[in-house]
XYZ file of C-alpha atoms in Angstrom:
431
model
C -15.926 -31.877 -17.959
C -13.828 -34.411 -16.016
C -10.690 -32.291 -16.527
C -12.489 -29.240 -15.131
C -13.467 -31.177 -12.011
C -9.912 -32.479 -11.515
C -7.933 -29.288 -12.103
C -10.426 -26.686 -10.898
C -11.900 -28.538 -7.928
C -10.662 -26.063 -5.294
C -12.208 -23.184 -7.259
C -15.487 -25.054 -7.674
C -15.656 -25.587 -3.915
C -15.275 -21.842 -3.414
C -18.028 -21.058 -5.922
C -15.906 -19.301 -8.547
C -18.245 -17.918 -11.232
C -16.232 -18.960 -14.278
C -15.608 -22.530 -13.114
C -19.174 -23.135 -11.931
C -20.702 -21.878 -15.182
C -18.121 -23.845 -17.171
C -19.033 -27.087 -15.397
C -22.731 -26.378 -15.865
C -22.273 -25.714 -19.577
C -20.107 -28.766 -20.219
C -22.567 -30.916 -18.297
C -25.396 -29.765 -20.604
C -23.139 -30.203 -23.630
C -22.178 -33.727 -22.552
C -25.827 -34.676 -22.124
C -26.634 -33.331 -25.573
C -23.737 -35.228 -27.169
C -23.892 -38.527 -25.285
C -27.598 -38.976 -24.554
C -29.442 -36.878 -27.120
C -26.739 -37.450 -29.789
C -27.548 -34.239 -31.583
C -25.283 -34.124 -34.665
C -25.322 -30.333 -34.995
C -24.240 -29.869 -31.357
C -21.493 -32.443 -31.845
C -20.200 -30.597 -34.923
C -20.384 -27.193 -33.283
C -19.086 -28.147 -29.817
C -16.051 -25.854 -30.114
C -18.140 -22.910 -31.363
C -20.703 -23.358 -28.585
C -17.932 -23.671 -25.983
C -16.303 -20.400 -27.072
C -19.667 -18.619 -27.139
C -20.501 -19.913 -23.648
C -17.105 -18.959 -22.182
C -17.267 -15.506 -23.776
C -20.806 -15.074 -22.429
C -19.624 -15.930 -18.906
C -16.835 -13.342 -19.127
C -19.112 -10.608 -20.475
C -21.830 -11.500 -17.956
C -19.364 -11.142 -15.055
C -18.516 -7.644 -16.319
C -22.200 -6.784 -16.702
C -22.953 -7.664 -13.071
C -19.847 -5.726 -11.899
C -18.100 -8.862 -10.685
C -15.201 -9.536 -13.119
C -14.470 -13.255 -12.923
C -10.683 -12.794 -12.670
C -11.032 -10.996 -9.335
C -11.736 -14.294 -7.584
C -8.501 -15.839 -8.877
C -6.517 -12.681 -8.094
C -7.657 -12.782 -4.470
C -5.988 -16.177 -4.143
C -2.599 -14.560 -4.754
C -2.989 -11.032 -3.375
C -2.966 -9.940 0.266
C -6.466 -9.306 1.632
C -5.515 -5.708 2.391
C -5.669 -4.981 -1.354
C -9.000 -6.660 -2.179
C -11.249 -3.609 -1.937
C -8.801 -1.040 -3.302
C -9.884 0.769 -6.479
C -6.592 -0.181 -8.136
C -7.067 -3.926 -7.565
C -10.675 -3.838 -8.788
C -9.892 -1.725 -11.861
C -7.047 -3.997 -12.973
C -9.323 -7.024 -12.751
C -11.941 -5.296 -14.869
C -9.282 -4.851 -17.561
C -8.001 -8.441 -17.295
C -11.546 -9.814 -17.499
C -12.212 -7.551 -20.492
C -9.080 -8.918 -22.200
C -10.328 -12.498 -21.811
C -13.881 -11.549 -22.812
C -12.567 -10.038 -26.070
C -10.247 -13.004 -26.692
C -13.022 -15.574 -26.169
C -15.431 -13.551 -28.302
C -12.806 -13.325 -31.087
C -12.350 -17.111 -31.019
C -16.127 -17.615 -31.105
C -16.379 -15.347 -34.168
C -13.515 -17.257 -35.817
C -15.367 -20.539 -35.250
C -18.528 -18.987 -36.671
C -16.604 -17.932 -39.798
C -15.287 -21.461 -40.109
C -18.777 -22.945 -39.776
C -20.065 -20.789 -42.641
C -16.920 -21.346 -44.726
C -15.783 -17.707 -44.589
C -12.052 -17.188 -45.072
C -11.087 -20.751 -44.289
C -7.321 -21.298 -44.169
C -4.725 -22.742 -41.801
C -3.905 -19.325 -40.314
C -7.481 -18.515 -39.391
C -8.478 -22.031 -38.340
C -5.427 -23.032 -36.283
C -2.902 -20.226 -35.779
C -5.392 -17.462 -34.872
C -6.823 -19.192 -31.744
C -3.314 -19.969 -30.482
C -2.110 -16.404 -31.027
C -5.199 -14.877 -29.376
C -4.811 -17.196 -26.361
C -1.091 -16.385 -26.007
C -1.794 -12.648 -26.189
C -4.428 -12.964 -23.446
C -2.052 -14.989 -21.247
C 0.856 -12.546 -21.717
C -1.366 -9.544 -20.954
C -2.732 -11.307 -17.860
C 0.814 -11.799 -16.568
C 2.377 -8.459 -17.467
C -0.472 -5.937 -17.726
C -1.072 -5.443 -13.946
C 2.513 -4.358 -13.212
C 2.679 -2.204 -16.324
C -0.607 -0.522 -15.498
C 0.305 0.097 -11.867
C 3.755 1.515 -12.589
C 3.177 3.425 -15.816
C -0.300 4.774 -15.171
C -0.676 5.084 -11.392
C 2.864 5.014 -10.063
C 4.159 8.245 -11.557
C 3.635 10.522 -8.592
C 4.982 8.421 -5.746
C 8.212 8.393 -3.776
C 9.730 5.668 -5.972
C 9.321 7.939 -9.018
C 11.395 10.797 -7.549
C 14.304 11.544 -9.869
C 17.611 10.527 -8.311
C 16.207 8.413 -5.470
C 18.101 5.194 -4.847
C 16.552 1.775 -5.408
C 15.343 -0.039 -2.301
C 18.365 -1.218 -0.317
C 18.560 -3.583 2.648
C 20.689 -3.219 5.769
C 21.198 -6.645 7.348
C 21.312 -6.398 11.149
C 21.233 -8.968 13.931
C 17.707 -8.017 15.030
C 16.203 -7.046 11.657
C 16.688 -6.467 7.947
C 15.906 -2.818 7.240
C 14.647 -1.608 3.844
C 15.630 1.947 2.986
C 16.205 4.521 0.242
C 18.513 7.544 -0.035
C 17.967 10.824 -1.865
C 20.219 13.868 -2.212
C 23.582 14.904 -0.798
C 24.678 16.833 2.247
C 24.389 16.328 6.015
C 22.530 13.052 6.698
C 18.863 13.489 7.636
C 16.813 10.495 8.787
C 13.010 10.496 8.435
C 11.039 8.367 10.908
C 7.524 7.739 9.594
C 4.155 7.771 11.250
C 2.318 4.497 11.766
C 0.863 2.607 10.164
C 2.954 4.023 7.313
C 5.693 2.866 4.997
C 8.630 4.923 3.776
C 6.847 5.312 0.429
C 3.999 7.282 1.989
C 6.009 10.441 2.598
C 5.029 13.430 0.492
C 7.409 13.338 -2.536
C 7.511 17.139 -2.605
C 8.711 17.206 1.007
C 11.502 14.741 0.148
C 12.501 16.596 -3.013
C 12.819 19.904 -1.181
C 14.765 18.389 1.731
C 17.104 16.622 -0.700
C 18.226 19.998 -2.070
C 20.143 20.530 1.171
C 20.511 17.125 2.858
C 21.188 13.459 2.307
C 17.662 12.196 3.013
C 17.296 8.651 4.358
C 13.871 7.029 4.541
C 13.303 3.565 5.966
C 10.683 1.066 7.086
C 10.587 0.098 10.750
C 11.540 -3.492 11.591
C 8.559 -5.753 11.017
C 6.853 -3.202 8.743
C 6.337 -3.732 5.011
C 9.561 -5.203 3.574
C 11.680 -4.699 6.706
C 11.783 -7.996 8.589
C 11.987 -8.473 12.354
C 14.217 -11.302 13.568
C 13.415 -11.118 17.270
C 10.290 -12.120 19.180
C 7.284 -9.790 19.002
C 7.294 -9.795 22.807
C 10.366 -7.517 22.629
C 8.763 -5.183 20.093
C 8.557 -1.687 21.535
C 9.305 1.907 20.595
C 12.567 1.661 22.521
C 13.508 -1.508 20.601
C 12.750 0.204 17.283
C 15.012 3.072 18.357
C 17.759 0.593 19.264
C 17.505 -1.129 15.886
C 17.477 2.281 14.166
C 20.752 3.098 15.930
C 22.215 -0.145 14.583
C 20.885 0.774 11.150
C 22.771 4.087 11.281
C 25.921 2.210 12.287
C 25.523 -0.074 9.281
C 25.469 3.043 7.056
C 28.585 4.301 8.864
C 26.748 7.458 9.910
C 28.110 8.853 13.169
C 25.624 11.681 13.638
C 22.308 12.437 11.964
C 19.509 14.990 11.941
C 16.281 13.147 12.699
C 12.739 14.131 11.759
C 10.089 12.145 13.603
C 6.529 12.457 12.352
C 3.676 11.261 14.612
C 4.698 7.716 15.687
C 8.130 8.538 14.301
C 8.368 11.265 16.927
C 8.264 8.563 19.608
C 11.109 6.714 17.919
C 13.080 9.951 17.570
C 12.642 10.753 21.276
C 13.841 7.301 22.365
C 16.730 7.499 19.922
C 18.028 10.850 21.194
C 17.545 9.788 24.846
C 19.306 6.433 24.519
C 21.825 7.239 21.787
C 22.412 11.009 22.081
C 25.789 10.788 20.352
C 24.042 9.714 17.147
C 21.703 12.728 16.929
C 22.823 16.254 16.044
C 19.362 17.840 15.803
C 15.880 16.654 16.774
C 12.768 17.662 14.815
C 9.372 16.476 16.033
C 6.209 16.849 13.946
C 2.662 16.212 15.211
C 3.675 13.883 18.017
C 3.364 13.336 21.792
C 5.498 12.150 24.718
C 3.313 9.155 25.590
C 2.489 7.979 29.079
C -0.732 8.465 31.054
C -0.638 12.277 30.836
C -0.758 12.448 27.065
C -3.679 14.373 25.552
C -5.732 11.743 23.745
C -7.903 12.318 20.661
C -11.651 11.810 20.824
C -13.088 8.296 21.149
C -14.318 8.560 17.566
C -10.760 9.131 16.315
C -9.394 6.329 18.489
C -11.929 3.920 17.022
C -10.549 4.585 13.537
C -7.214 3.103 14.584
C -8.310 0.478 17.086
C -11.232 -0.855 15.012
C -10.721 0.254 11.391
C -13.379 -0.171 8.712
C -13.127 -3.431 6.804
C -13.859 -1.509 3.622
C -10.637 0.117 2.391
C -12.377 3.064 0.743
C -14.481 3.885 3.808
C -11.425 3.685 6.086
C -9.426 5.934 3.743
C -12.187 8.560 3.703
C -12.527 8.474 7.480
C -8.758 8.847 7.998
C -8.543 11.691 5.482
C -11.323 13.576 7.269
C -9.511 13.069 10.578
C -6.109 14.162 9.235
C -7.140 17.363 7.477
C -9.213 20.382 8.406
C -10.621 20.186 4.875
C -10.042 17.500 2.250
C -9.724 19.722 -0.809
C -9.713 18.232 -4.320
C -5.958 18.956 -4.501
C -5.289 17.072 -1.264
C -7.528 14.212 -2.399
C -5.662 13.812 -5.684
C -2.273 14.052 -3.944
C -3.126 11.392 -1.356
C -4.592 9.060 -3.979
C -1.423 9.359 -6.068
C 0.983 8.932 -3.151
C -0.776 6.044 -1.450
C -1.583 4.210 -4.675
C 2.053 4.411 -5.742
C 3.186 3.419 -2.233
C 1.077 0.281 -2.437
C 3.166 -0.872 -5.392
C 6.300 -0.953 -3.248
C 4.927 -2.800 -0.232
C 2.025 -2.812 2.191
C 1.397 -3.131 5.909
C -0.334 -6.422 6.628
C -3.137 -6.927 9.116
C -0.724 -8.677 11.492
C 1.696 -5.737 11.318
C -1.174 -3.338 11.964
C -2.146 -5.298 15.070
C 1.445 -5.193 16.351
C 1.571 -1.409 15.872
C -1.778 -0.990 17.667
C -0.529 -2.952 20.689
C 2.696 -0.968 20.737
C 0.709 2.284 20.608
C -1.412 1.201 23.573
C 1.730 0.446 25.615
C 3.272 3.800 24.684
C 0.265 5.666 26.033
C -0.056 3.576 29.204
C 3.269 2.224 30.426
C 5.924 3.759 28.200
C 6.496 7.338 27.109
C 9.227 9.896 27.673
C 7.512 12.629 29.698
C 9.783 12.280 32.748
C 12.925 12.013 30.620
C 12.474 14.862 28.161
C 14.406 17.224 30.452
C 17.520 15.220 29.605
C 17.330 16.076 25.905
C 20.014 18.687 25.279
C 20.151 18.560 21.492
C 18.770 21.475 19.439
C 15.080 20.661 19.052
C 12.328 21.953 16.765
C 8.693 21.049 17.423
C 6.036 21.492 14.732
C 2.290 20.915 14.963
C -1.013 21.846 13.359
C -3.455 23.971 15.292
C -6.366 21.684 14.310
C -4.703 18.296 14.756
C -7.486 15.938 15.890
C -5.298 12.801 15.972
C -2.457 14.181 18.101
C -3.915 17.323 19.718
C -1.478 20.267 19.531
C -1.332 20.582 23.326
C 0.925 17.513 23.243
C 3.514 19.406 21.198
C 3.205 22.403 23.514
C 3.900 20.131 26.488
C 6.989 18.661 24.785
C 8.206 22.193 24.043
C 7.773 23.068 27.720
C 9.745 20.000 28.848
C 12.691 20.226 26.412
C 14.926 23.092 27.408
C 15.628 25.708 24.718
C 13.445 23.908 22.149
C 11.802 25.916 19.382
C 8.085 25.617 18.615
C 5.972 26.499 15.606
C 2.265 25.924 15.069
C 0.860 25.834 11.519
C -2.517 27.514 11.159
C -5.482 25.667 9.643
C -3.427 22.462 9.702
C -4.373 18.992 10.885
C -2.349 15.868 11.541
C -1.575 15.663 7.826
C 0.334 18.964 7.801
C 3.301 17.319 6.024
C 0.972 16.889 3.013
C -0.672 20.297 3.414
C 2.451 22.431 3.807
C 5.515 20.497 2.548
C 7.374 23.581 1.296
C 6.625 25.646 4.407
C 7.758 22.786 6.652
C 11.034 22.440 4.730
C 11.611 26.197 4.966
C 10.994 26.054 8.706
C 13.348 23.085 9.145
C 16.095 24.600 6.990
C 15.895 27.889 8.866
C 16.199 26.020 12.161
C 19.181 23.958 11.010
C 21.010 26.940 9.555
């Protein structure tokens, strides 16, 4: 009882189920042993302890609140707490301990009734069961995430490089490379990581090009070394140019999706020698004349739901004209697998939101698009509620000799709806 108070005090203060019930039980047990001096309870203290601990574990499962989830939250970023993956893993870990504690209680019961008494059952068995539970607690989550849920993500694409890091003065950039051919850089939407691209899109592009995906500075595993006060779309473009230099790439095809389209525009305007072709997907030119989505859509990004599942459903409904079962399964697979490689924290989300507000008020490229002379392809969905298609039409009007294509029955998530058609369109343009 004293040991529990000393070593588990911080968990007791926070009201952790397992620790609170453990203290309560040992308090009752201590009273029975010290004050009541019940001989049977004294003899069966170990058996009663195992039964009580097993009961706590099984009770936490019965009330849909696995006790391990409280400990896991101490070590896992809050962004994961309400994800189905995090909750499911903790159900399994709690079940492992519930079975282990129940097995030890049964072993003690056998010993009490003199069934199968020997050194292996009495002493070795409890140690082995405890070690198995500890090992599974440590290694099961990663195994489960990677082997069961991580099969369909970007990291599982055959031939993709491991995560690499380009060390720059302003940032350390995490990136991966897939395929061979002319270099093609993919600039993601936001908030997105490089692991949230559609794997099919990457696989098809990699048949013809050396595909480079990366995380923006200050996003996921890419670190930002400069003050946040300097963080802007133009600064991201500048760092991206330095990133290309670090890879010794003189000229690259760039695909900018959504937010990535802003980065691509700033990159081609400020470093035109580094861009051979510009491809913009579901994006806008920023500034006060941009066509904004509805207030309801804006609220999703400015004031997201605290519940992960509710926010995911709301975003999916905004990104697609219809969330079919196939799209639902694809997104679940991609985003679950992406979460294994790195997440966007709440602080990073806030930084992106502020940057987005500046882009649509003070920044933007509308008055400079006429200076873009590189071959340009502009793609959009005719039902894009997040970045209304009129924005892409306006960019097409402002960039001389640009090509424009509008996908029918497509929303902002057209890269997930039509990956093969988009690749065909891009390859035709580049050839």
